[in-house]
C-alpha cells in the first residue's frame, strides 16, 4: 500500500473522473427522460397491424378491446379481439412498471398474435436486449387459453400445441420477468375471454376442485338418485301455469289447463364425467366416445327428461348451444354445448325417458364442480300471430356434486407461491448461509480470535456470495429493487411482483434486520455479490503486488458524499419517468457484472471492468464513493442499535493501528467508527484481541503500558462508548 501516495493529484483525478461519470450518466438518463407511457393502441395502428382483408371494428364500449373481422363472402366473420394487457392485468415487472402486451385472441381462445408494446424490465433494457423477450412472446401464437401454458426448457419439455399442457421456453437470467409476463398475459386474456367469449367469470379454472376420475361404483338408477349423482326436478302443468299467472299468456295452454296435475316435464341431471355417473348411465361405447371428444378438465352434463315438454326443441341443431337451457353458477352464465353423443342409454332401472343429451362445458369456462350450479329450463309462451307477445319463465334445477366425488385443486402453478416451491433448494441453501452468518456475527469471538482463520473464512464466504448468491441465484440486491417498489407505490400498484424472486425477498428481509443490529456493513461486507467481486479482485491484485492507493482523509470524506448524490439522482429520475429511472440505475454495474456475467455490449463491460480494476487500486472504490445502494443502506443503517465494534481507551489517542489497518478509512483519528462506511471486514475487531497486532497489547506483553489520552468519543460520528467488558478483553 502507498500511504497518501500522490494524495492531492490522485484525489483531483478521481474527483474529476467521478464528476464526469455522473454528468454523462445524468445526460444519458435525461436524454431519454420524456415521461414514458404505455403504448396505446388506436384504430390507425391496428389497421396497420391488421390490413385488408381484415377490418378493425369499433372499440368495444364496455371493455377496451377491438374486434377484428374478415370478410367471408357475404358474411363478416369475427377473427379476434385485440387488446392491451395493461388494461386488464397491470402486473408490475421488476422495474415496478408493467410489461404491456398486444394480445390478439380468437373466438375459441387461441392466441393469434402476442407482441411486446412496452417494457422496462432491467434485464431486457440494455441487458440481454429485447430480442430474447420478443422470441419468448413469439411462442404464444397458436397456443390456446384453454391449455395450461407452462414455462419450461425446450430441451426437456416439448411444446405440445393442441394438448392440455403447452410448454414455452423460458429466458435464462430472466426467469422471474418472463413468469410475470406469462401471468399478465393469462390474467388479461382470461378477463377478455370471460367477458367476450362466453368463458365463465368464475374462478381461475386451474384453481377449482376437480372431479375424481378414480371412483367408480356400479349403481342402478335408485342408487344414483340416492347418492346425489342424479338430480331431479318434476314440473306439473299447474307449476307452469302458476309461473305465468298474471301475464298476458296466462291459461293460453288449454290442454295443460285441462289436466293441471299431469306431468309437464321430469328433468334429470348428472355429471357424466364422474365415472360412477357416466359409466352407469351411458353405454360403454358412448362413454368412451364422450371421453375421446373432451379435453382434460372439461365437464359433461347429462340431461334427461320425460314428459310432453322437451328441453331441446324438435328443430334443435346438433352440437349447438341449447336455447331452452342455461347453466349458471353464482349467477354467472356458463356456456354448454351439445356433445352430439348418439346412442341408447342402457337400462339401469330408470323411468321411461323421452330425450337425453350430453352437454360439454370446457375447462376454461371456469365451472367449479365444488359449488352448486343451476340448470335453468326456459318455457316460452306466446300470444298473437303477427307480432306475438312472448313471455318466458325459467325453472331451475339446482345441481351439486357430492363431496366424495371431488378432489382438491392442484396447487397454483403460475403464482409466486409456485415459484417459491420450485426454488426451494436455493432458498434452503441461502437461508442456511444467512443463519450461519448471523450466528458467526453474533458471536464474533470464534471468527476473530484467529487472524488466519478470519482471512480464510471471509474470502470463502465472499466466494459463496459471488458464485451462489450473485451468479447462480441472481440475487444481487440493487437500487432497482427500491426504485421498483417506489414506482409501484406511486402508481398504487401491488408489490406482489417482488415475491416472484424468492432469494431477493429473503435477502432483503435479512438485510433490513441486519441494518437494525449491525448497520450497512453486513450486506456490503458479506452479502453483496459485486462488493465480493471487488474484494476478491483486490485480493488477487495484492497477490500480484499491484500497488494500492490510500486517499487523504479530507479527500476520502468528500468523495464519500458522491454516492448520496447518485442515490438522489436515481430516485428523482425514477420519479420523473420509468425510462429515465432505467437509464439512471446504470450507475450500478450489477446488471453487467452479476446478472449478465459481463456478457453485454462493450461500453457496459468497460464501465464495470474499470470499477473492478479501480477497486484493486483503491479498496472498494465503487462501494465507498459511487454506490447508490450503499448510500441508501448507509442512510437506513442509522437505525442501528448496536455499537458492535469494541474500542479500548487507547484507540485513537494515541493508538492509530486500527485506523491505518482499516482499508475503507472508516475509523477517524479519534478512534471513532463511522458505521455508515464500515464494511464489517472484522479486521479492527480482530486486532483489538490480538497480542501481536494491537499496539497497547504488544506493549503490555513487554511489560510497558500505553498511556491513553482522554478523548471525547461522543462527538462526531457514531460514538457510544464501548462497554467496559468489551474494552477489558
Ligand atoms: S456499496 Fe454497493 S456495491 Fe458495495 S457492497 Fe454495498 S451495495 Fe454492494
Ligand atoms: S476495519 Fe473495522 S471499521 Fe474498518 S471496515 Fe473493517 S470492521 Fe469496519
XYZ file of C-alpha atoms and ligand atoms in Angstrom:
745
model
C 0.000 0.000 0.000
C 1.223 3.506 -0.735
C 0.148 5.632 2.230
C -1.046 9.035 0.983
C 0.872 8.490 -2.213
C 0.279 11.154 -4.773
C -2.508 12.311 -2.461
C -3.645 15.564 -3.949
C -3.066 14.656 -7.589
C -4.775 11.300 -7.323
C -7.664 12.849 -5.416
C -8.148 15.542 -8.006
C -8.023 12.988 -10.792
C -10.534 10.729 -9.029
C -12.878 13.622 -8.242
C -12.739 14.807 -11.816
C -13.454 11.271 -13.085
C -16.442 10.931 -10.784
C -17.823 14.300 -11.836
C -17.500 13.357 -15.496
C -19.056 9.957 -14.903
C -22.064 11.318 -13.051
C -22.540 14.089 -15.573
C -22.528 11.665 -18.503
C -24.896 9.271 -16.760
C -27.183 12.211 -15.950
C -27.097 13.297 -19.560
C -27.808 9.791 -20.772
C -30.717 9.444 -18.381
C -32.239 12.790 -19.174
C -31.815 12.369 -22.908
C -34.378 9.655 -22.740
C -36.318 11.173 -19.947
C -39.503 12.047 -21.701
C -42.222 10.720 -19.466
C -42.929 7.266 -20.822
C -46.436 5.987 -21.175
C -47.654 2.591 -22.133
C -48.139 2.211 -25.835
C -51.760 2.905 -26.597
C -53.494 1.074 -29.378
C -55.655 3.107 -31.643
C -57.633 2.256 -34.732
C -54.921 3.568 -37.055
C -52.205 1.429 -35.510
C -54.482 -1.588 -35.503
C -55.346 -1.108 -39.151
C -51.621 -1.185 -39.909
C -51.301 -4.412 -37.923
C -54.387 -5.978 -39.496
C -54.519 -4.761 -43.115
C -57.207 -5.821 -45.619
C -58.883 -8.267 -45.899
C -59.194 -7.674 -42.156
C -61.475 -4.969 -40.865
C -60.846 -3.383 -37.480
C -64.169 -2.758 -35.770
C -65.114 -0.034 -33.321
C -63.575 -0.223 -29.886
C -65.942 -2.045 -27.555
C -67.944 0.289 -25.367
C -67.837 -1.918 -22.275
C -64.226 -3.102 -22.136
C -61.145 -1.823 -24.011
C -60.974 -4.412 -26.804
C -61.172 -4.083 -30.574
C -62.921 -6.739 -32.639
C -61.179 -7.619 -35.900
C -63.312 -9.059 -38.705
C -62.703 -10.680 -42.034
C -64.987 -10.594 -44.997
C -66.007 -14.111 -45.914
C -68.303 -13.892 -48.945
C -71.435 -12.120 -47.826
C -70.664 -12.845 -44.157
C -68.327 -10.948 -41.884
C -66.532 -13.326 -39.536
C -65.113 -12.285 -36.222
C -61.411 -13.134 -36.383
C -60.195 -12.000 -32.989
C -60.313 -9.470 -30.210
C -57.242 -7.270 -29.801
C -56.359 -5.595 -26.540
C -53.522 -4.332 -24.340
C -52.588 -6.426 -21.317
C -52.153 -3.398 -19.017
C -55.824 -2.568 -19.413
C -56.758 -5.843 -17.738
C -53.773 -7.045 -15.695
C -51.269 -4.313 -14.880
C -48.877 -6.600 -13.009
C -45.681 -4.649 -12.273
C -42.438 -6.088 -13.576
C -39.090 -5.754 -11.864
C -38.843 -2.069 -12.643
C -42.183 -1.544 -10.918
C -43.800 -0.863 -14.307
C -45.988 -3.477 -16.008
C -44.968 -5.122 -19.242
C -47.569 -4.114 -21.821
C -48.513 -6.665 -24.449
C -50.674 -6.563 -27.519
C -52.810 -9.677 -27.490
C -54.996 -10.973 -30.296
C -57.346 -13.711 -29.100
C -59.639 -15.582 -31.455
C -63.223 -16.543 -30.525
C -62.045 -20.016 -29.442
C -59.500 -18.637 -27.025
C -56.490 -19.249 -29.279
C -53.710 -16.670 -29.431
C -53.342 -15.263 -32.908
C -50.716 -12.713 -32.006
C -48.796 -11.545 -28.953
C -46.357 -8.631 -29.098
C -44.476 -6.507 -26.623
C -45.735 -2.928 -26.707
C -43.595 -1.607 -23.877
C -41.413 -2.992 -21.114
C -38.910 -1.714 -18.579
C -37.554 -4.990 -17.238
C -33.999 -4.229 -16.132
C -32.681 -7.451 -17.600
C -34.101 -6.640 -21.039
C -33.321 -2.924 -21.039
C -29.774 -2.806 -22.396
C -29.107 -6.103 -20.623
C -29.869 -9.169 -22.658
C -31.513 -6.765 -25.048
C -35.133 -7.120 -26.140
C -34.529 -9.857 -28.702
C -34.882 -12.775 -26.215
C -38.094 -11.200 -24.929
C -39.514 -10.924 -28.442
C -38.554 -14.533 -29.114
C -40.269 -15.562 -25.898
C -43.616 -13.950 -26.747
C -43.401 -15.257 -30.306
C -44.065 -18.723 -28.846
C -47.632 -17.872 -27.833
C -49.424 -17.582 -31.208
C -51.076 -20.939 -31.867
C -51.404 -21.783 -28.195
C -54.780 -21.615 -26.540
C -56.084 -20.086 -23.383
C -57.729 -23.451 -22.800
C -54.308 -25.023 -22.390
C -52.175 -24.849 -19.306
C -49.186 -22.886 -20.547
C -46.036 -23.712 -18.652
C -42.633 -22.124 -18.863
C -40.014 -24.776 -19.260
C -36.974 -25.596 -21.240
C -37.349 -26.543 -24.852
C -34.757 -29.231 -24.447
C -36.706 -31.098 -21.794
C -40.330 -30.188 -22.374
C -41.512 -30.287 -25.955
C -44.186 -27.726 -26.741
C -47.433 -29.590 -27.163
C -49.794 -27.432 -29.091
C -53.351 -28.698 -29.065
C -52.798 -30.717 -25.906
C -53.797 -29.892 -22.367
C -50.340 -28.650 -21.468
C -48.221 -26.407 -23.632
C -44.636 -25.506 -22.858
C -42.856 -22.344 -23.843
C -39.118 -21.922 -23.448
C -38.074 -19.550 -20.684
C -35.282 -17.000 -20.923
C -32.137 -17.731 -18.926
C -31.335 -14.961 -16.422
C -34.816 -13.509 -16.833
C -36.893 -16.279 -15.264
C -38.832 -14.033 -12.930
C -39.541 -11.438 -15.622
C -40.971 -13.958 -18.085
C -43.089 -15.530 -15.363
C -44.590 -12.121 -14.659
C -45.166 -11.670 -18.389
C -46.884 -15.063 -18.621
C -49.057 -14.215 -15.632
C -50.012 -10.839 -17.156
C -50.844 -12.459 -20.483
C -53.055 -15.162 -18.983
C -54.805 -12.896 -16.497
C -55.610 -10.288 -19.163
C -56.707 -12.914 -21.694
C -58.969 -14.665 -19.199
C -60.718 -11.414 -18.362
C -61.391 -10.736 -22.021
C -62.417 -14.348 -22.659
C -64.861 -14.264 -19.787
C -66.343 -11.051 -20.966
C -66.411 -11.627 -24.725
C -66.011 -15.335 -25.436
C -68.530 -16.792 -23.025
C -65.916 -18.114 -20.633
C -67.197 -18.115 -17.091
C -66.392 -15.139 -14.921
C -65.917 -17.601 -12.076
C -62.680 -18.780 -10.579
C -59.413 -19.374 -12.325
C -60.041 -22.784 -13.976
C -56.772 -24.063 -12.553
C -57.905 -23.314 -9.035
C -61.237 -25.098 -8.798
C -61.762 -28.530 -7.276
C -61.534 -31.467 -9.662
C -63.896 -34.333 -10.345
C -62.417 -37.621 -9.200
C -61.769 -39.934 -12.065
C -60.792 -42.842 -9.845
C -64.088 -43.500 -8.088
C -66.374 -45.915 -9.829
C -69.182 -47.898 -8.251
C -71.715 -49.937 -10.121
C -75.131 -48.434 -9.365
C -78.670 -48.708 -10.564
C -80.954 -45.734 -11.061
C -82.258 -45.667 -7.488
C -78.758 -45.672 -6.026
C -77.664 -42.977 -8.449
C -80.506 -40.783 -7.230
C -79.898 -41.631 -3.552
C -76.195 -40.894 -3.808
C -76.911 -37.478 -5.329
C -75.273 -38.304 -8.655
C -78.595 -37.838 -10.429
C -80.676 -34.788 -9.548
C -84.277 -34.318 -10.493
C -86.929 -31.672 -10.834
C -90.555 -32.576 -11.557
C -92.766 -29.916 -13.048
C -96.501 -30.375 -13.446
C -98.799 -28.336 -15.616
C -100.046 -26.498 -12.591
C -96.492 -25.370 -11.732
C -96.058 -23.886 -15.166
C -99.459 -22.237 -15.129
C -98.703 -20.703 -11.756
C -95.499 -19.195 -13.121
C -97.397 -17.436 -15.928
C -100.238 -16.306 -13.720
C -100.987 -12.628 -14.090
C -99.319 -12.346 -17.502
C -100.985 -11.965 -20.871
C -100.208 -15.596 -21.609
C -101.971 -16.954 -18.543
C -104.113 -20.014 -19.376
C -103.087 -19.977 -23.029
C -102.151 -23.670 -22.868
C -105.618 -25.106 -22.859
C -104.552 -28.762 -22.784
C -102.360 -28.216 -19.769
C -105.039 -26.204 -18.030
C -107.435 -29.107 -18.506
C -105.024 -31.513 -16.751
C -103.225 -29.459 -14.121
C -101.899 -32.473 -12.227
C -100.246 -34.059 -15.234
C -96.528 -34.022 -15.698
C -95.112 -31.168 -17.795
C -91.523 -32.394 -17.613
C -89.371 -34.536 -15.353
C -85.848 -33.256 -15.803
C -82.817 -35.215 -14.587
C -79.226 -34.070 -14.496
C -75.983 -35.945 -13.890
C -72.310 -35.096 -14.346
C -71.300 -37.759 -16.850
C -67.596 -37.060 -16.439
C -67.819 -38.679 -13.000
C -67.212 -42.377 -13.740
C -69.884 -43.511 -11.296
C -72.442 -41.436 -13.172
C -71.153 -41.641 -16.750
C -70.312 -45.329 -16.852
C -73.625 -46.334 -15.291
C -75.799 -44.036 -17.366
C -74.073 -44.244 -20.750
C -73.333 -47.287 -22.786
C -69.680 -48.277 -22.873
C -69.176 -47.001 -26.475
C -70.942 -43.721 -25.662
C -68.831 -43.242 -22.531
C -65.635 -43.900 -24.494
C -66.770 -41.588 -27.271
C -67.522 -38.860 -24.744
C -64.047 -39.092 -23.208
C -62.430 -39.076 -26.617
C -64.166 -35.835 -27.535
C -63.319 -33.774 -24.483
C -60.116 -32.364 -23.025
C -58.827 -32.854 -19.528
C -60.693 -30.630 -17.111
C -63.820 -30.393 -19.278
C -67.181 -31.372 -17.796
C -70.086 -33.169 -19.428
C -73.543 -32.562 -18.085
C -76.007 -35.278 -18.967
C -79.628 -34.079 -19.122
C -82.530 -36.489 -19.409
C -86.225 -35.885 -19.429
C -89.639 -37.429 -19.687
C -92.969 -35.726 -20.215
C -94.601 -33.796 -23.030
C -92.147 -30.886 -22.873
C -88.595 -31.410 -24.068
C -85.549 -29.416 -23.036
C -84.486 -29.356 -26.691
C -86.989 -28.400 -29.360
C -87.569 -30.509 -32.454
C -85.521 -28.100 -34.561
C -82.531 -28.205 -32.210
C -79.290 -28.040 -34.187
C -76.939 -30.756 -33.029
C -73.659 -29.663 -31.466
C -75.044 -26.184 -30.800
C -75.756 -24.220 -27.638
C -79.278 -25.049 -26.419
C -81.892 -22.304 -26.396
C -84.124 -23.753 -23.747
C -81.356 -24.465 -21.279
C -78.814 -22.360 -19.500
C -76.181 -23.176 -16.961
C -75.294 -20.685 -14.265
C -73.045 -20.624 -11.265
C -73.019 -17.783 -8.775
C -75.454 -16.059 -11.097
C -72.972 -16.049 -13.975
C -73.748 -17.841 -17.221
C -71.504 -20.678 -18.343
C -71.646 -21.900 -21.863
C -72.504 -25.536 -22.531
C -72.682 -27.082 -25.930
C -74.229 -30.303 -27.210
C -71.592 -33.011 -27.447
C -73.714 -34.817 -30.017
C -73.489 -38.251 -28.443
C -75.757 -40.589 -30.292
C -76.655 -43.834 -28.565
C -79.275 -45.504 -26.474
C -78.995 -45.170 -22.714
C -78.633 -48.592 -21.115
C -81.405 -49.625 -18.822
C -80.401 -49.258 -15.204
C -83.899 -49.112 -13.803
C -84.581 -45.524 -14.764
C -88.061 -44.273 -15.610
C -89.039 -44.071 -19.232
C -87.030 -41.212 -20.766
C -88.183 -39.259 -23.792
C -84.960 -37.464 -24.512
C -81.408 -37.122 -23.318
C -78.378 -35.110 -24.342
C -74.821 -34.655 -23.162
C -73.554 -31.072 -22.961
C -69.888 -30.179 -22.795
C -68.540 -27.393 -20.567
C -64.911 -26.599 -21.392
C -62.462 -26.339 -18.520
C -61.584 -22.725 -19.303
C -65.223 -21.806 -18.691
C -64.369 -21.898 -15.003
C -67.191 -24.160 -13.823
C -66.450 -25.069 -10.234
C -67.716 -28.612 -9.606
C -67.455 -27.977 -5.879
C -70.136 -25.298 -5.990
C -73.847 -25.637 -6.731
C -74.795 -24.993 -10.321
C -78.176 -24.074 -11.696
C -79.618 -25.647 -14.798
C -82.431 -23.375 -15.903
C -85.129 -24.692 -18.201
C -86.829 -21.999 -20.206
C -90.504 -22.233 -21.061
C -91.809 -19.671 -23.528
C -95.445 -18.903 -24.219
C -96.602 -16.554 -26.904
C -99.831 -14.813 -27.725
C -100.860 -13.401 -31.047
C -99.772 -14.282 -34.532
C -98.465 -11.219 -36.402
C -96.334 -9.700 -33.656
C -96.735 -12.354 -30.993
C -96.092 -11.368 -27.420
C -93.602 -13.748 -25.902
C -93.294 -14.359 -22.190
C -90.591 -16.640 -20.787
C -90.196 -18.275 -17.424
C -87.187 -20.212 -16.109
C -87.462 -23.284 -13.903
C -84.294 -24.137 -12.087
C -82.806 -27.482 -11.210
C -80.062 -26.855 -8.702
C -77.363 -29.380 -9.046
C -74.366 -30.127 -6.872
C -71.840 -32.926 -6.873
C -71.372 -34.879 -3.646
C -68.040 -34.080 -1.991
C -66.787 -37.639 -2.103
C -66.571 -37.435 -5.878
C -64.377 -34.330 -5.773
C -60.741 -33.702 -5.087
C -58.935 -30.512 -4.001
C -57.382 -28.360 -6.761
C -53.740 -28.833 -7.599
C -51.544 -26.103 -6.246
C -51.261 -22.903 -8.177
C -48.625 -23.401 -10.881
C -48.487 -19.811 -12.023
C -48.367 -17.600 -8.959
C -45.469 -16.613 -6.759
C -46.112 -19.490 -4.350
C -45.289 -21.955 -7.115
C -42.039 -20.099 -7.752
C -41.077 -20.414 -4.094
C -41.871 -24.093 -4.144
C -39.894 -24.709 -7.309
C -36.845 -22.864 -5.959
C -36.816 -24.444 -2.533
C -33.276 -25.900 -2.828
C -31.824 -22.434 -3.498
C -33.937 -20.979 -0.730
C -32.738 -23.651 1.696
C -29.064 -23.017 0.880
C -29.497 -19.264 1.172
C -31.384 -19.441 4.459
C -28.767 -21.812 5.891
C -25.961 -19.474 4.815
C -27.687 -16.442 6.297
C -28.360 -18.290 9.542
C -24.700 -19.305 9.738
C -23.557 -15.750 9.020
C -25.889 -14.313 11.649
C -24.632 -16.844 14.205
C -20.994 -16.045 13.440
C -21.515 -12.293 13.560
C -23.468 -12.570 16.787
C -20.559 -14.460 18.384
C -17.610 -12.727 16.795
C -15.074 -14.299 19.119
C -14.849 -17.576 17.244
C -14.247 -15.749 13.976
C -11.793 -13.068 15.049
C -9.755 -14.891 17.676
C -7.524 -16.297 14.956
C -6.262 -13.810 12.342
C -5.560 -16.557 9.815
C -8.959 -18.165 10.252
C -10.646 -14.804 9.676
C -8.665 -14.221 6.487
C -9.568 -17.636 5.128
C -13.210 -17.769 6.224
C -14.159 -14.354 4.924
C -12.838 -14.762 1.356
C -14.514 -18.169 1.251
C -17.832 -16.625 2.208
C -17.273 -13.887 -0.366
C -16.724 -16.578 -2.983
C -20.065 -18.098 -1.969
C -21.690 -14.672 -2.187
C -20.340 -14.024 -5.649
C -20.843 -17.515 -7.037
C -24.059 -18.664 -5.409
C -25.959 -15.545 -4.381
C -24.844 -13.478 -7.344
C -24.183 -15.575 -10.389
C -26.295 -18.632 -9.599
C -29.327 -17.398 -7.611
C -29.248 -13.987 -9.328
C -29.972 -12.319 -6.026
C -27.881 -9.181 -6.350
C -29.815 -6.612 -4.359
C -29.957 -3.406 -6.251
C -31.252 0.103 -6.128
C -33.535 -1.160 -8.918
C -35.495 -3.079 -6.258
C -36.087 0.071 -4.248
C -36.917 2.124 -7.335
C -39.399 -0.538 -8.495
C -41.129 -0.572 -5.131
C -41.208 3.215 -5.129
C -42.676 3.389 -8.633
C -45.258 0.722 -7.808
C -46.249 2.622 -4.664
C -46.556 5.915 -6.551
C -48.743 4.208 -9.170
C -50.802 2.453 -6.426
C -49.777 -0.946 -7.741
C -49.276 -4.072 -5.721
C -45.799 -5.151 -4.571
C -46.602 -8.780 -5.330
C -44.193 -8.793 -8.289
C -41.371 -8.726 -5.765
C -42.398 -12.160 -4.476
C -41.521 -13.782 -7.794
C -37.854 -13.609 -6.831
C -37.574 -15.536 -3.540
C -33.789 -15.158 -2.956
C -34.077 -11.397 -3.336
C -37.003 -11.238 -0.915
C -35.166 -13.345 1.660
C -32.011 -11.333 1.285
C -33.843 -8.046 1.682
C -35.588 -9.332 4.796
C -32.238 -10.357 6.272
C -30.578 -7.098 5.296
C -33.326 -4.988 6.844
C -32.989 -6.925 10.081
C -29.191 -6.689 9.988
C -29.393 -2.922 9.471
C -31.016 -2.659 12.880
C -28.349 -4.776 14.543
C -25.068 -4.138 12.715
C -25.783 -1.452 10.145
C -24.906 -1.400 6.473
C -21.728 -3.434 6.867
C -23.402 -6.843 6.991
C -24.736 -6.597 3.478
C -21.908 -4.575 1.979
C -19.200 -6.588 3.669
C -20.595 -10.077 3.304
C -23.616 -10.405 1.038
C -23.247 -8.086 -1.905
C -22.006 -10.049 -4.943
C -20.444 -7.010 -6.608
C -18.847 -5.978 -3.325
C -17.494 -9.521 -3.051
C -16.183 -9.358 -6.615
C -14.261 -6.195 -5.807
C -12.780 -7.653 -2.642
C -11.776 -10.887 -4.325
C -10.247 -8.941 -7.224
C -8.367 -6.819 -4.691
C -7.012 -9.974 -3.029
C -5.745 -11.191 -6.396
C -4.291 -7.743 -7.060
C -2.440 -7.880 -3.774
C -1.116 -11.334 -4.522
C 0.182 -9.901 -7.811
C 1.621 -6.927 -5.922
C -0.492 -4.357 -7.733
C 0.175 -1.056 -5.936
C -2.730 0.399 -3.982
C -3.644 3.960 -3.157
C -4.998 5.329 0.078
C -6.547 8.752 -0.340
C -6.015 11.573 2.125
C -8.752 11.668 4.741
C -10.352 15.002 3.659
C -10.456 13.866 0.032
C -11.869 10.494 1.032
C -14.555 12.263 3.085
C -15.592 14.466 0.169
C -15.721 11.601 -2.308
C -17.858 9.513 0.009
C -20.596 12.106 -0.418
C -20.830 11.466 -4.152
C -22.778 8.236 -3.647
C -25.559 10.127 -1.867
C -25.830 12.435 -4.872
C -26.037 9.344 -7.104
C -28.835 7.948 -4.934
C -30.807 11.209 -5.037
C -30.300 11.448 -8.778
C -31.639 7.923 -9.388
C -34.674 8.422 -7.195
C -35.541 11.705 -8.893
C -35.035 10.202 -12.342
C -37.280 7.245 -11.444
C -39.987 9.558 -10.174
C -39.665 11.618 -13.350
C -40.245 8.626 -15.626
C -39.605 4.885 -15.729
C -37.360 5.355 -18.765
C -35.180 7.920 -17.015
C -35.070 5.604 -13.998
C -33.988 2.689 -16.212
C -31.072 4.697 -17.513
C -30.041 6.252 -14.238
C -29.727 2.900 -12.457
C -26.947 2.029 -14.893
C -24.682 3.777 -12.394
C -24.757 0.370 -10.791
C -22.619 -2.154 -12.679
C -24.563 -5.035 -11.109
C -26.552 -5.963 -14.172
C -23.388 -6.178 -16.251
C -21.104 -7.892 -13.770
C -23.513 -10.104 -11.857
C -26.794 -10.619 -13.713
C -25.227 -10.968 -17.150
C -21.752 -12.092 -16.045
C -20.167 -9.458 -18.343
C -21.982 -10.790 -21.431
C -23.089 -7.351 -22.538
C -22.170 -4.623 -25.003
C -18.667 -3.249 -24.583
C -19.395 0.192 -23.011
C -21.111 -1.512 -20.086
C -18.405 -4.138 -19.796
C -15.776 -1.409 -19.921
C -17.522 0.538 -17.169
C -17.986 -2.480 -14.896
C -14.469 -3.742 -15.610
C -12.996 -0.329 -14.827
C -14.813 -0.292 -11.491
C -13.492 -3.742 -10.604
C -9.964 -2.667 -11.537
C -10.478 0.604 -9.659
C -11.364 -1.484 -6.614
C -7.962 -3.186 -6.826
C -6.120 0.122 -6.648
C -8.437 1.900 -4.192
C -10.163 -0.549 -1.859
C -13.844 -0.888 -2.757
C -13.676 2.233 -4.873
C -17.238 1.863 -6.197
C -18.736 0.951 -2.825
C -17.197 3.840 -0.968
C -17.726 6.608 -3.480
C -20.370 5.749 -6.024
C -22.775 3.039 -4.973
C -26.323 4.399 -4.633
C -27.500 1.239 -2.904
C -24.636 1.520 -0.428
C -25.716 5.118 0.192
C -29.309 4.045 0.740
C -28.238 1.314 3.143
C -25.965 3.743 4.991
C -28.956 6.044 5.492
C -31.247 3.202 6.535
C -28.435 1.939 8.767
C -28.951 4.936 11.025
C -31.479 2.737 12.818
C -28.593 0.520 14.031
C -28.943 -0.315 17.726
C -25.521 -1.831 18.461
C -22.073 -0.284 18.521
C -20.741 -3.735 17.918
C -17.069 -2.801 17.348
C -15.344 -2.657 20.732
C -12.944 0.185 21.486
C -10.132 0.472 24.005
C -9.369 3.577 25.945
C -6.161 3.884 23.892
C -7.953 3.702 20.490
C -7.292 6.946 18.654
C -5.318 8.651 21.402
C -2.645 7.748 20.917
C -3.026 4.402 19.102
C -3.728 4.636 15.370
C -3.188 0.979 14.490
C -6.785 0.144 13.558
C -7.252 3.392 11.693
C -4.320 2.592 9.445
C -5.382 -1.022 9.023
C -8.980 -0.142 8.059
C -8.841 -0.372 4.289
C -12.032 1.641 3.950
C -10.995 4.573 6.118
C -13.994 4.083 8.390
C -12.095 4.914 11.591
C -11.211 8.502 12.373
C -8.150 9.834 14.141
C -10.002 9.794 17.461
C -10.655 6.061 17.075
C -14.353 6.509 16.301
C -16.033 4.074 13.923
C -18.087 5.512 11.108
C -20.612 2.704 10.792
C -22.045 4.208 7.610
C -18.685 3.463 5.967
C -17.790 0.260 7.794
C -17.804 -2.890 5.668
C -17.706 -5.267 8.623
C -14.427 -6.770 7.478
C -13.713 -7.507 11.158
C -10.024 -6.536 10.897
C -10.199 -3.961 13.675
C -12.218 -6.356 15.829
C -9.538 -8.993 15.385
C -6.700 -6.528 16.014
C -8.268 -5.457 19.275
C -7.901 -9.007 20.591
C -4.550 -9.770 19.019
C -1.441 -9.617 21.238
C 0.743 -9.328 18.141
C -1.209 -6.606 16.350
C -2.882 -4.388 18.939
C -0.216 -1.839 19.987
C -1.344 -1.445 23.636
C -1.394 -5.251 23.992
C 2.063 -5.542 22.453
C 3.390 -3.002 24.958
C 1.620 -4.753 27.809
C 3.205 -8.017 26.786
C 6.548 -6.290 27.025
C 5.654 -5.024 30.466
C 5.032 -1.484 29.277
C 1.828 0.448 29.161
C 0.438 2.819 26.579
C -0.950 5.907 28.281
C -4.429 6.620 26.978
C -5.175 10.252 26.329
C -8.680 11.250 27.397
C -10.827 11.613 24.332
C -14.442 12.543 23.921
C -15.756 9.949 21.514
C -19.291 11.164 21.925
C -18.658 13.957 19.459
C -18.743 13.390 15.738
C -19.741 10.173 14.001
C -21.421 7.305 15.869
C -19.802 7.192 19.209
C -21.434 5.434 22.043
C -18.655 4.282 24.406
C -17.912 0.599 24.238
C -18.801 -1.441 27.256
C -16.156 -1.981 29.878
C -16.397 -5.707 29.356
C -15.552 -5.365 25.723
C -12.739 -2.942 26.399
C -11.175 -5.155 29.004
C -10.996 -8.256 26.817
S -21.562 -0.365 -1.502
Fe -22.820 -1.121 -3.170
S -21.537 -2.493 -4.376
Fe -20.512 -2.068 -2.451
S -21.031 -3.738 -1.188
Fe -22.512 -2.147 -0.729
S -24.214 -2.443 -2.138
Fe -22.528 -3.706 -2.858
S -11.521 -2.340 9.894
Fe -13.201 -2.176 11.345
S -14.125 -0.197 10.907
Fe -12.884 -0.726 9.150
S -14.318 -1.732 7.788
Fe -13.313 -3.312 8.961
S -14.704 -3.679 10.666
Fe -15.272 -1.729 9.765
